[in-house]
Coordinates of C-alpha atoms in Angstrom, one line a residue:
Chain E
X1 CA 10.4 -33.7 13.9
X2 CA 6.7 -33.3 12.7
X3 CA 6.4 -30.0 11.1
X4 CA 3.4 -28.1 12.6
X5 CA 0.6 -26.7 10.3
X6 CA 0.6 -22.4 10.6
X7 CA -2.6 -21.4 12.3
X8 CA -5.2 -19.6 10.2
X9 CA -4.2 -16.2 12.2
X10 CA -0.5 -16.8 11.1
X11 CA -2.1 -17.5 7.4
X12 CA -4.5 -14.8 6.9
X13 CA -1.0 -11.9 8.4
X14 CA 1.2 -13.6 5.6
X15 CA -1.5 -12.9 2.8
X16 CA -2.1 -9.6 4.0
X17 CA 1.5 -9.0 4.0
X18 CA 2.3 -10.8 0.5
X19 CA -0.9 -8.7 -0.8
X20 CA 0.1 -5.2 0.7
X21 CA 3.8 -5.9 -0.7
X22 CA 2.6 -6.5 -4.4
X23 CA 0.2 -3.2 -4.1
X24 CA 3.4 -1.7 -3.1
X25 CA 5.2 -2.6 -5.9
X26 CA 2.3 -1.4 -8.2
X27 CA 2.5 2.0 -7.0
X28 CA 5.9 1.8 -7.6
X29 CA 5.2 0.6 -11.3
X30 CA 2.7 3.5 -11.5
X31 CA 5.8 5.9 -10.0
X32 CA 8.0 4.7 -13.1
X33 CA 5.2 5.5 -15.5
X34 CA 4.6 8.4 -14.4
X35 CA 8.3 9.3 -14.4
X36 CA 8.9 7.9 -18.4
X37 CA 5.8 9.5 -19.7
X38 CA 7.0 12.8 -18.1
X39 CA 11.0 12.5 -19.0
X40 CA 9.6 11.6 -22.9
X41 CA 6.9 14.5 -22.8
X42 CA 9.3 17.0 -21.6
X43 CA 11.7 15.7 -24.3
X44 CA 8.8 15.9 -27.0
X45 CA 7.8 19.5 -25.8
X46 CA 11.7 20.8 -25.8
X47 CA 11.2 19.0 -29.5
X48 CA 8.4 20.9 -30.6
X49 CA 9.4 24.2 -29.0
X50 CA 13.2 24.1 -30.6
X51 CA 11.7 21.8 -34.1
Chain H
X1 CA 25.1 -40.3 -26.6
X2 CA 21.5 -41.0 -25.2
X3 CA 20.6 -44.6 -24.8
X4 CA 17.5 -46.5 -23.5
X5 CA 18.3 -45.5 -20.2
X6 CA 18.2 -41.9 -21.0
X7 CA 14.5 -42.2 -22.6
X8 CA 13.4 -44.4 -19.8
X9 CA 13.7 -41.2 -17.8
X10 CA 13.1 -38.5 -20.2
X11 CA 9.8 -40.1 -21.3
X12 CA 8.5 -40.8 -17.0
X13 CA 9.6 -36.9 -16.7
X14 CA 7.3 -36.1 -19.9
X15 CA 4.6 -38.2 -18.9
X16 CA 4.7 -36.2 -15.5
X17 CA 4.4 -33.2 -16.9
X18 CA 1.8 -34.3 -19.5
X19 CA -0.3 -35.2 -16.7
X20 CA -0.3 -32.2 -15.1
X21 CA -1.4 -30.2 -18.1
X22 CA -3.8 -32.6 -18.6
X23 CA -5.6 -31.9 -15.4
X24 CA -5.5 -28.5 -15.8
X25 CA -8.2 -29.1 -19.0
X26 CA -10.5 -29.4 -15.9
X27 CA -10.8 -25.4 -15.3
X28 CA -12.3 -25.1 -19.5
X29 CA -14.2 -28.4 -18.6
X30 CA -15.7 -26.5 -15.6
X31 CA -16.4 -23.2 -18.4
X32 CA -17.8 -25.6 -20.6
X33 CA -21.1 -26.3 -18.0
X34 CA -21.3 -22.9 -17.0
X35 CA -21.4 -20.6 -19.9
X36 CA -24.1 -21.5 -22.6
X37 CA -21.6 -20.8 -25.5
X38 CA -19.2 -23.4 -24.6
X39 CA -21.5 -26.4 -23.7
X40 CA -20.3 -27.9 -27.0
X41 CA -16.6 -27.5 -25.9
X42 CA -17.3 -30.4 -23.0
X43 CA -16.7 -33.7 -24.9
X44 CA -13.7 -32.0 -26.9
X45 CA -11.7 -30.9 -22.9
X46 CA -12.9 -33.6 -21.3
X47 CA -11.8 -36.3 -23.7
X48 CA -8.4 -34.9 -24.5
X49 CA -7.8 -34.2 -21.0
X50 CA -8.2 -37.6 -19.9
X51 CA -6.2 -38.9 -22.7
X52 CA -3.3 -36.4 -21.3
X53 CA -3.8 -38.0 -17.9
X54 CA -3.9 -41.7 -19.0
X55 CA -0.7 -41.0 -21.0
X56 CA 0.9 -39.4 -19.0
X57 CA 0.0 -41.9 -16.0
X58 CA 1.1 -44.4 -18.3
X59 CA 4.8 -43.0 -19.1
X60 CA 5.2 -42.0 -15.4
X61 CA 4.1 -45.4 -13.5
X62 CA 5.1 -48.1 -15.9
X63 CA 8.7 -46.5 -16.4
X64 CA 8.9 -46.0 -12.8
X65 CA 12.3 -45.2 -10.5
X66 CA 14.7 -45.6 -13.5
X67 CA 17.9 -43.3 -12.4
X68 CA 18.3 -40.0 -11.6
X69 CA 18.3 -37.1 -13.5
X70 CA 21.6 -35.8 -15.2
X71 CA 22.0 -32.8 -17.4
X72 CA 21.4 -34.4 -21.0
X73 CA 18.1 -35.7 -19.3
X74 CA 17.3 -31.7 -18.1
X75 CA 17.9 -30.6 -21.8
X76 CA 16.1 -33.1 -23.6
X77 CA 13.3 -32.3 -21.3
X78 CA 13.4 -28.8 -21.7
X79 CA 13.4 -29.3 -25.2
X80 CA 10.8 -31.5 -25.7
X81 CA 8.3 -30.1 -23.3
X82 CA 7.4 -27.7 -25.4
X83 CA 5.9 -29.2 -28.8
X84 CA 4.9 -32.1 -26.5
X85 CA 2.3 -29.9 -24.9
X86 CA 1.4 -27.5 -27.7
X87 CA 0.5 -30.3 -29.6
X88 CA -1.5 -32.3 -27.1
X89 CA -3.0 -28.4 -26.0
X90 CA -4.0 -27.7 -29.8
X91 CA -6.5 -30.9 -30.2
X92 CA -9.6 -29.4 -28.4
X93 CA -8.8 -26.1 -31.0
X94 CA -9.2 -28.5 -33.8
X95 CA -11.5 -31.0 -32.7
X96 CA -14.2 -28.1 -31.6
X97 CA -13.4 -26.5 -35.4
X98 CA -12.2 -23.2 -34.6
X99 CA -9.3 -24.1 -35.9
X100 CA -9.8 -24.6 -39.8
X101 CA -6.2 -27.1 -39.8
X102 CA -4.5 -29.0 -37.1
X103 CA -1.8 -26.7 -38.4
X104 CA -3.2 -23.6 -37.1
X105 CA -4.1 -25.2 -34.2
X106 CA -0.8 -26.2 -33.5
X107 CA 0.2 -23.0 -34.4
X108 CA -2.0 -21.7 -31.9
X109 CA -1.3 -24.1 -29.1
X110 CA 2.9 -23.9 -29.5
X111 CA 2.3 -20.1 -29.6
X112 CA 0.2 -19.9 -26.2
X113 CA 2.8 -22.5 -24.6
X114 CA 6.1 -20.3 -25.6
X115 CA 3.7 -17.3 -24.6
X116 CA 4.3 -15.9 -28.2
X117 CA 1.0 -15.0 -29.0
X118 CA 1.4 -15.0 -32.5
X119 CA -1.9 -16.3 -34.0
X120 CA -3.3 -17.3 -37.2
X121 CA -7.0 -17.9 -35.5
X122 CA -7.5 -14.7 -33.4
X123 CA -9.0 -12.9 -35.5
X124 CA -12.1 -15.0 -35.0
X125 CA -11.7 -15.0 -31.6
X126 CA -14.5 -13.3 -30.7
X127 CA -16.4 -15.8 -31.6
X128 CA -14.8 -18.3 -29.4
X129 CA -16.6 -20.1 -26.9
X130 CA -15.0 -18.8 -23.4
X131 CA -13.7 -22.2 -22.7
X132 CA -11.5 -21.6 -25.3
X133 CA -10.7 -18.6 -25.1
X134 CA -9.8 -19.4 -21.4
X135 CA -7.6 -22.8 -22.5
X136 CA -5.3 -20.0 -25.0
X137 CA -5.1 -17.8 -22.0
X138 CA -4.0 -20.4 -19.2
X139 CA -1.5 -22.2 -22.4
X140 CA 0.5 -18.0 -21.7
X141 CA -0.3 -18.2 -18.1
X142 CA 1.4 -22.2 -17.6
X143 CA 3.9 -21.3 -20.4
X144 CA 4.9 -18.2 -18.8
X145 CA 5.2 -20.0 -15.3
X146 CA 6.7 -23.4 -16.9
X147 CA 9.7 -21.7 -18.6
X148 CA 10.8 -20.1 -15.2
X149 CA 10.3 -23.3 -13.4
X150 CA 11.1 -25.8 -15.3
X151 CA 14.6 -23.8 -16.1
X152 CA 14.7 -23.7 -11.8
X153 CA 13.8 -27.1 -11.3
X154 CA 15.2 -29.4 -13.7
X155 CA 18.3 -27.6 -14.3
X156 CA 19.0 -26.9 -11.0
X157 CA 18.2 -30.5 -10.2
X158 CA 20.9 -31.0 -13.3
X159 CA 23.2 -29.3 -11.4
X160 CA 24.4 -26.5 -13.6
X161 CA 24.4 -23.1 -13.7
X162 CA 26.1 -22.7 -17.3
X163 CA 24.3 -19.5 -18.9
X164 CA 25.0 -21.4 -22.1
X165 CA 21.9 -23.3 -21.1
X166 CA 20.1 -21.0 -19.3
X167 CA 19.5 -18.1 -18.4
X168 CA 17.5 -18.7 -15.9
X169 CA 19.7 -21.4 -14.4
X170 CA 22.3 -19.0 -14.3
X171 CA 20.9 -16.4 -12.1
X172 CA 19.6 -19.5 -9.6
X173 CA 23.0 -20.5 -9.6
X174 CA 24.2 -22.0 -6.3
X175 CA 24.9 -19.9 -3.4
X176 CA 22.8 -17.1 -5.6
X177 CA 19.2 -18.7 -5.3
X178 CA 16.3 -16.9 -3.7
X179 CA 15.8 -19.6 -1.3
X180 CA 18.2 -22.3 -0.2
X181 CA 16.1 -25.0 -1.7
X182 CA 14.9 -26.0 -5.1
X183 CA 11.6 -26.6 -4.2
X184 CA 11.1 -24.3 -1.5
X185 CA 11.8 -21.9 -4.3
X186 CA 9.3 -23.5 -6.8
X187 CA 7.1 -23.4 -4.2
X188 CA 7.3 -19.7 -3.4
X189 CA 7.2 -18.7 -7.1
X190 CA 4.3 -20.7 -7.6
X191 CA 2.5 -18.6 -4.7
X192 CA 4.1 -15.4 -6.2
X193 CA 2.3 -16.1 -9.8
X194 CA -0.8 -16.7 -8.2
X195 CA -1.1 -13.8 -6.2
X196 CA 0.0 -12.2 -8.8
X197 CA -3.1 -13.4 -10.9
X198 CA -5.4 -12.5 -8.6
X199 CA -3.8 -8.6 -7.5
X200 CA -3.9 -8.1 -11.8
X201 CA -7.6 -9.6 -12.3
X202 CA -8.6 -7.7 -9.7
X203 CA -7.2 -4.3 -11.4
X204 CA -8.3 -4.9 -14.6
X205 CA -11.8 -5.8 -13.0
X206 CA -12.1 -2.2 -11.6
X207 CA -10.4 -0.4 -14.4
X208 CA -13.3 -1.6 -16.6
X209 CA -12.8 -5.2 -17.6
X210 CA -15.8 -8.1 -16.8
X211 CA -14.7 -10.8 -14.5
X212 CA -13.9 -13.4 -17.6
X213 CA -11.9 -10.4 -19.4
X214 CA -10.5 -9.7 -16.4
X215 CA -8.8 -13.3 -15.7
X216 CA -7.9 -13.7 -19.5
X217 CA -6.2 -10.8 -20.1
X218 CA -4.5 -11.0 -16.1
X219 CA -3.0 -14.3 -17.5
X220 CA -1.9 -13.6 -21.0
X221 CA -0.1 -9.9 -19.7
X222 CA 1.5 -12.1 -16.8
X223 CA 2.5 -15.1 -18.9
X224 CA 4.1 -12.1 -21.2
X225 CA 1.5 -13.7 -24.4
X226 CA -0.2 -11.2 -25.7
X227 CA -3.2 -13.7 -26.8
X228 CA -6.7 -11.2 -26.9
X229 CA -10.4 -12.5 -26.3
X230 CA -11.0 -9.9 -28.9
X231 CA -9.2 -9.7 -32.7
X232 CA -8.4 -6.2 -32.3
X233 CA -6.0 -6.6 -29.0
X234 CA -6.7 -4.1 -26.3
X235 CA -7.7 -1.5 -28.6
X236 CA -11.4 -3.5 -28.3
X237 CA -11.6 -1.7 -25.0
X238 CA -11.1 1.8 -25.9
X239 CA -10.3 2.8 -22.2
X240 CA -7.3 4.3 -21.5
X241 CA -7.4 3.3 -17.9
X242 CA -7.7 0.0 -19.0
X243 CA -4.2 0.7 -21.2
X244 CA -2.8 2.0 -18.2
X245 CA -4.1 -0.9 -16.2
X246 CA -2.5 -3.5 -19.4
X247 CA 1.1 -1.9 -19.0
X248 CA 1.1 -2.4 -15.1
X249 CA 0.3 -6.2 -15.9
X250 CA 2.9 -6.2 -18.5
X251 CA 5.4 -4.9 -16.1
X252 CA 5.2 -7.1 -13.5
X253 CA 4.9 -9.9 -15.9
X254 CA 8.3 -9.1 -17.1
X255 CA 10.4 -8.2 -13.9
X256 CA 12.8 -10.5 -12.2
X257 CA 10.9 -12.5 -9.9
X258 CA 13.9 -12.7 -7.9
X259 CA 13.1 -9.1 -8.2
X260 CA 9.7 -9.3 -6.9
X261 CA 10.9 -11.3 -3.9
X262 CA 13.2 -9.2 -2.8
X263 CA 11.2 -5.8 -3.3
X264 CA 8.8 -8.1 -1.2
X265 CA 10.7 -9.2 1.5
X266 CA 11.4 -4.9 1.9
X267 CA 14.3 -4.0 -0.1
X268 CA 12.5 -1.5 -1.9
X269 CA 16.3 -0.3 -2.7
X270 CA 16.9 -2.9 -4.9
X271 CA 14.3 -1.4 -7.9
X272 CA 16.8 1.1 -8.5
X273 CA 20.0 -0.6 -8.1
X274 CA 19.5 -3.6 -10.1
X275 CA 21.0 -3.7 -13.3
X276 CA 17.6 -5.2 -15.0
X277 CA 15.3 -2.4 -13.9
X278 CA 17.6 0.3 -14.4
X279 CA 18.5 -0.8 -18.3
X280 CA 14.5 -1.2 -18.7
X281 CA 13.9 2.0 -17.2
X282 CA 16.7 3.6 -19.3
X283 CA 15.6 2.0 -22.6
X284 CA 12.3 2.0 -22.1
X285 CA 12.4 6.4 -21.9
X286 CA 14.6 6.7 -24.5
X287 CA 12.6 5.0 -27.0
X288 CA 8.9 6.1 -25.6
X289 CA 10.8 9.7 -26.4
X290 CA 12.2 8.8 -29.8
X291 CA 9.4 6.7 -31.0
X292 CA 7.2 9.2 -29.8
X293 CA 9.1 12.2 -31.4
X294 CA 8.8 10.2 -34.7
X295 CA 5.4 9.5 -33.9
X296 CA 4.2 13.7 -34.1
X297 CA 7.0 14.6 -36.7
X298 CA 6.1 11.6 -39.6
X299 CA 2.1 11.3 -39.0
X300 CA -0.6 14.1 -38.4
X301 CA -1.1 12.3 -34.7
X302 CA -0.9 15.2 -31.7
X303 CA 1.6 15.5 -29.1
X304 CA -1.0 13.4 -26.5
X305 CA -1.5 10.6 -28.5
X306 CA 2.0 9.9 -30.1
X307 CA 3.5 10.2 -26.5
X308 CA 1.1 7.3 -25.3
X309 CA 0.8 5.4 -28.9
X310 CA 4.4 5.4 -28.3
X311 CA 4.7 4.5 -24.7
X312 CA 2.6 1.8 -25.2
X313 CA 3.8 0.0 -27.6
X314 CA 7.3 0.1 -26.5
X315 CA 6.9 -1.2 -22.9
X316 CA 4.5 -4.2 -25.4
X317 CA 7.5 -4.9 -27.4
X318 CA 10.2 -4.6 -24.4
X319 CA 7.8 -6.9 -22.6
X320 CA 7.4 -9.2 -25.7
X321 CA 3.7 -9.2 -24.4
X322 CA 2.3 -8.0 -27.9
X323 CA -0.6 -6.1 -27.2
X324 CA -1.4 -3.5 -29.2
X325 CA -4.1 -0.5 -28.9
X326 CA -4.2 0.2 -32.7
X327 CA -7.6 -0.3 -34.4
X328 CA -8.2 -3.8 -36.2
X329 CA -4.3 -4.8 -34.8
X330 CA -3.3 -3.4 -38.6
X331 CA 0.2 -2.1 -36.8
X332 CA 1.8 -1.5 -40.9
X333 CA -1.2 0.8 -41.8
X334 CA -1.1 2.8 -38.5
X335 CA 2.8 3.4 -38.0
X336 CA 5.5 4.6 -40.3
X337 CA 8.0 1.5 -40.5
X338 CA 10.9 3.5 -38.4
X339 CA 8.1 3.1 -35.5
X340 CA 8.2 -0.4 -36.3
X341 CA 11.6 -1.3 -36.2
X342 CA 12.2 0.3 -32.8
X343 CA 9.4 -1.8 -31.5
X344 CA 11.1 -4.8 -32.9
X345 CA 14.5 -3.7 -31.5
X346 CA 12.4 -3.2 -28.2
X347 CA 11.1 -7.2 -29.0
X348 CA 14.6 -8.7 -29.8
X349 CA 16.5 -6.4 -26.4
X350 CA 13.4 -8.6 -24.4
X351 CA 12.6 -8.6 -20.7
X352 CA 14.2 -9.4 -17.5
X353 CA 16.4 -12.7 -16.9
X354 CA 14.2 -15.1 -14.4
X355 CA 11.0 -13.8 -16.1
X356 CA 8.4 -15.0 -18.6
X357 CA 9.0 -12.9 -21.0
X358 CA 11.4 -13.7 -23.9
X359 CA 14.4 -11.9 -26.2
X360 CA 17.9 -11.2 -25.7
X361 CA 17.2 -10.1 -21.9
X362 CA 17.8 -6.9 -20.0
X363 CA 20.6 -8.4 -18.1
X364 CA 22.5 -9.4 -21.4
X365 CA 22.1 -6.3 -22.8
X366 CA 23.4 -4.5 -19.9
X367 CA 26.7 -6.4 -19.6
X368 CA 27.2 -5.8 -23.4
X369 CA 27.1 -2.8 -22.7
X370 CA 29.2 -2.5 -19.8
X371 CA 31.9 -5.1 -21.7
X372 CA 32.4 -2.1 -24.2
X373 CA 33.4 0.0 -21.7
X374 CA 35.4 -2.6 -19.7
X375 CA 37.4 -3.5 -23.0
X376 CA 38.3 0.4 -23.8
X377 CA 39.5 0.9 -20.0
X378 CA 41.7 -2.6 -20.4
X379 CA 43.2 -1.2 -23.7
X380 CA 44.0 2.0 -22.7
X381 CA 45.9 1.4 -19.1
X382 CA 48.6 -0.3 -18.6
X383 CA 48.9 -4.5 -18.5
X384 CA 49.6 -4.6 -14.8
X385 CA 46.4 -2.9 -13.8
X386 CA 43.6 -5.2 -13.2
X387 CA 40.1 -3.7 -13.1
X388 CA 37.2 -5.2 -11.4
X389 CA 33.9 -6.5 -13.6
X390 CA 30.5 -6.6 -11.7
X391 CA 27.1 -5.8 -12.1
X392 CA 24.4 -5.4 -8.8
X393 CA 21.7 -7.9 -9.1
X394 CA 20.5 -8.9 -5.6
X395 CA 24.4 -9.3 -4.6
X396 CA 27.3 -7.6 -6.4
X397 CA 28.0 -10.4 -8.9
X398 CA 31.7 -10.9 -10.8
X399 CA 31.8 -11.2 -14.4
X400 CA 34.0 -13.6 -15.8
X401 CA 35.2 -13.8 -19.4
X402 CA 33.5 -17.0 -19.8
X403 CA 30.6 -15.5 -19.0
X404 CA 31.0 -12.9 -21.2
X405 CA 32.0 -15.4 -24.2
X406 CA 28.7 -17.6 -23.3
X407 CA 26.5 -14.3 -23.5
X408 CA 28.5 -13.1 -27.0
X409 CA 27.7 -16.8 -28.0
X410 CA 24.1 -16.7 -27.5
X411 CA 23.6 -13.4 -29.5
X412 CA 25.5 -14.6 -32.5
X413 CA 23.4 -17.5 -32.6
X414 CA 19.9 -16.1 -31.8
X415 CA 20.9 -13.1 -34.7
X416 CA 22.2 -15.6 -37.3
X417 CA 18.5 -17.5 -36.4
X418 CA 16.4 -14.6 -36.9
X419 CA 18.5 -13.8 -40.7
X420 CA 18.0 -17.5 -41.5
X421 CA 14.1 -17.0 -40.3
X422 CA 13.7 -13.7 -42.1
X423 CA 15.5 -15.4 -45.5
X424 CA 12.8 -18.2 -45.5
X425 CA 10.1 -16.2 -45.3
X426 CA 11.3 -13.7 -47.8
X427 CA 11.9 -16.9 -50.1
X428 CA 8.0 -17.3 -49.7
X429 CA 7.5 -14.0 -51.6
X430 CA 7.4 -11.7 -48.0
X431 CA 9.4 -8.5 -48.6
X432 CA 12.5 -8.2 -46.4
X433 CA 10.4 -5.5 -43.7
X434 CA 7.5 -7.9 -43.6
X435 CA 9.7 -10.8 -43.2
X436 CA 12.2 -9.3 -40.6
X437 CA 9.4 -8.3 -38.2
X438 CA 7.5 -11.5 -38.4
X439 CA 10.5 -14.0 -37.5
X440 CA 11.6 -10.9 -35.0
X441 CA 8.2 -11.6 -33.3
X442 CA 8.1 -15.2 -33.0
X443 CA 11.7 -15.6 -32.2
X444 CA 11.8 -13.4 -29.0
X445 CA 8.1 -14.3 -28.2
X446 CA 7.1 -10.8 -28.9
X447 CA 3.8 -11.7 -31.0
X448 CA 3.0 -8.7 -32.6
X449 CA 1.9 -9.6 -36.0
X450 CA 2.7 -7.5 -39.0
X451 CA 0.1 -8.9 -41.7
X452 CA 2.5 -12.2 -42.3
X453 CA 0.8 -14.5 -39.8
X454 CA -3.1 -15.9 -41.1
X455 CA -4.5 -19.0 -41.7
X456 CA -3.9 -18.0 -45.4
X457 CA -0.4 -18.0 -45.0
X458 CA 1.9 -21.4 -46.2
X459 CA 2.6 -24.1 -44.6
X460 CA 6.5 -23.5 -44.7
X461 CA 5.9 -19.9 -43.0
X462 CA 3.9 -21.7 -40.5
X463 CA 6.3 -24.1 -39.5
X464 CA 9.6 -21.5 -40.1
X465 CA 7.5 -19.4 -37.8
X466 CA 6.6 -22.3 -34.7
X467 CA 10.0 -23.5 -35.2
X468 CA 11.2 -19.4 -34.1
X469 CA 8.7 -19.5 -31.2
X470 CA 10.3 -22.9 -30.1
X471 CA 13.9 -22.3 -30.2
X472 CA 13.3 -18.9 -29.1
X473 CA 11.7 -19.3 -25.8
X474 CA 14.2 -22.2 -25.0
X475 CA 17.2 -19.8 -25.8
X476 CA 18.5 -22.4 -28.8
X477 CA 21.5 -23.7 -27.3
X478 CA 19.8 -26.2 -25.7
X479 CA 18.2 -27.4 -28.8
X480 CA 21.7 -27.8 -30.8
X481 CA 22.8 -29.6 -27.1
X482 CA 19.7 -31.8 -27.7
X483 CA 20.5 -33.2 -31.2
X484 CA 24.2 -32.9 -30.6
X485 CA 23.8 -35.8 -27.5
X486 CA 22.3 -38.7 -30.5
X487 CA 26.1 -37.9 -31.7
X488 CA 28.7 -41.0 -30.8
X489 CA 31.4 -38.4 -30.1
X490 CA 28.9 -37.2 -26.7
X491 CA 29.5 -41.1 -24.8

């Protein structure tokens, strides 16, 4: 069977797709940053205020 | 035992893969006639890549269709790949002169290919021509990508799955894979890391970085390196986007790209159930807290800047990328040594399984972890009762004692390396702190320095130090595998 080459349309919606996915995940990075520097800085201040 | 047969096919596999890194000399070849620093750079990429090629072309062709590829082939490979191309990668670093020995160029070249990022030359590398400074970062980038692959590929193509071996093989064990293929999943990783390159170029470039900058530091933080452009790390920047911008990079770098695919393919579930990123979530908070804790109570830095000094450096070590935001890179003058040693711990616990970063690994330490807990339950209740042992990574996976006595292996082995690392270097007048961080760096890939690595430094800690970054990357077992199969008893 010859395999058929994806059309440029088909091409360009997977890049999208792949690139949108990643900057998805990077928000999600950003979330679990967000979410460690807050649970250590609350720890730090309950620290400082009890230290 | 290997025989003539065995090199026939381990030296056409080499010479494959020699020629492929030799035609990737042609992107610093292409630097070399653009930017006016590196013009003298040319001769030095273009004659060493062509060497590469011809060798390479040479192995691969005149050896030809000799067998297929069993598993004693896969290790050797594995195991000679490495100082093959760090070797033929340092040349241009020593013919160009900014390496003062072909030592440290070695150093430099066996360090960007394990993506250690230990280096004896970078403190001059802001000098460097930005063909070179490109080559060191593509060595993390191809390094980072080559261990994941060539774990995929050749072992796969081996046929095993034996975490004993790797890793990596392990998780892409039959029936387990990402895709059903091996090459379909090469394929798709390859794609993956590229993207990859260009999403993280493309935020560094709008947090602050130029275009060059942008690239380099794209490729070291995904290959998990830690080489700079610069010799004072990221702290050259003095942006704290940009630091923000550097941990994202990291991150990514250091997840489970089975991970990726699956958050990818929309199982955004699977970032909190899987036992990788929950143990690096977990760790990674409990010693940004602790760290940064010790931080504000041991030095006069405020609450601010010891909760991101911390932060920072612990996701670095976790990572085993090995960037560092403190001023000159001088970590010994700017934290107190407990600081220190939870960064190292951070280095030696490492970074996720199929991944380029290095260490023990996230999923290792988890199931040590849960094994503790597993072998109090089993004591306590009675004999008959039979309790089941999984872990959630993509599919709810069974753990098996073997498994467990492979993984138990592979930390006896990679401690008793690092003592035996740590006593050589102490034997070259390092004190024991010095000399513990140092091999803890090289062996997990980690690269933070901690004053021990310079061009000033012996020979012996030179070589104890490459040798770390060698049998580190490759997980040692197959090394001892390697040298084991010249032994008659192996027929």
């Amino acid at each position: 069977m010859v395999r058929r080459p994806a059309s440029m349309g088909q091409l360009v919606k997977d890049s999208l797709s792949l690139v949108g996915g990643i900057l998805l995940e990077i928000m999600f990075i950003l979330w679990t940053i967000i979410l460690i520097m807050g649970t250590a800085g609350i720890a730090l201040l309950v620290w400082q205020l009890v230290g | 035992m290997l025989g003539l047969k065995d090199f026939k096919i381990i030296v056409r596999d080499l010479g494959l893969l020699l020629m492929l890194v030799g035609l990737t000399m042609s992107v610093p070849i292409v630097l070399s006639l653009i930017y006016p620093d590196s013009y003298g750079t040319f001769d030095d990429f273009a004659i060493i890549g062509a060497l590469m090629v011809a060798i390479g072309a040479a192995c691969y062709f005149s050896i030809g269709d000799s067998g297929e590829m069993s598993l004693k082939h896969a290790i050797a490979l594995m195991v000679l790949f490495w100082p093959l191309a760090g070797l033929f990668s340092a040349i241009p670093l020593y013919t160009y002169g900014v390496a003062p020995t072909f030592l440290d160029a070695y150093f430099e070249g066996l360090s960007g290919w394990t993506t250690t990022g230990l280096t004896t030359i970078g403190v001059n590398a802001d000098s460097f021509p930005h063909s070179i400074n490109m080559w060191r970062g593509m060595l993390q980038y191809m390094g980072g990508l080559g261990v994941i692959l060539i774990s995929i590929v050749v072992l796969a193509q081996a046929r095993t799955g034996s975490e004993s071996i790797s890793l990596v093989a392990s998780e892409f064990a039959p029936g387990e894979r990402i895709r059903p293929g091996i090459w379909s999943t090469a394929k798709i990783l390859v794609t993956l890391f590229l993207s990859f390159l260009f999403i993280c170029s493309l935020i560094l470039l709008i947090a602050g970085m130029d275009l060059f900058d942008s690239i380099f530091y794209a490729m070291t933080g995904l290959g998990t390196g830690g080489f700079s452009a610069y010799s004072d790390s990221i702290a050259h920047f003095d942006s704290g986007i940009i630091e923000i911008a550097t941990v994202i990079v990291m991150i990514i770098g250091s997840t489970n790209f089975a991970i990726h695919l699956t958050i990818l393919s929309g199982n955004y579930r699977e970032i909190l159930r899987n036992i990788e990123t929950r143990t690096f979530i977990v760790f990674v908070t409990l010693f940004t807290t602790i760290g940064a804790i010790w931080l504000w109570s041991a030095t006069s830095t405020s609450s601010g800047a010891a909760l991101f000094d911390s932060f920072y450096h612990i996701v670095s070590g976790m990572t085993t990328t090995g960037w560092t935001i403190v001023p000159n890179g001088d970590m010994p003058a700017a934290f107190p040594a407990f600081f220190i040693f939870l960064i190292t711990l951070c280095m030696i616990m490492g970074g996720n399984s199929v991944s380029t970063a290095g260490g023990i690994r996230q999923v290792r330490i988890a199931l040590m972890i849960k094994s503790i807990w597993w072998h109090i339950r089993r004591t306590l209740s009675p004999r008959t009762v039979v309790f089941p042992r999984s872990y959630h990574h993509i599919v709810k996976k069974t753990v098996t004692d073997s498994r467990m006595m492979d993984i138990y292996m592979f930390v006896s082995i990679y401690l008793l390396t690092l003592l035996i690392s740590t006593l050589v270097l102490m034997a070259h007048g390092y004190n024991l702190d010095n000399s513990y961080f140092e091999s803890a760096s090289a062996l997990t890939s980690g690269g933070m320095s901690f004053g021990i690595t310079s061009t000033a430094a012996e020979d012996g800690v030179k070589i104890m130090l490459m040798i770390d970054m060698w049998v580190g990357r490759i997980e040692i077992i197959p090394v001892l595998m390697f040298f084991a199969s010249f032994s008659r008893r192996f027929k």
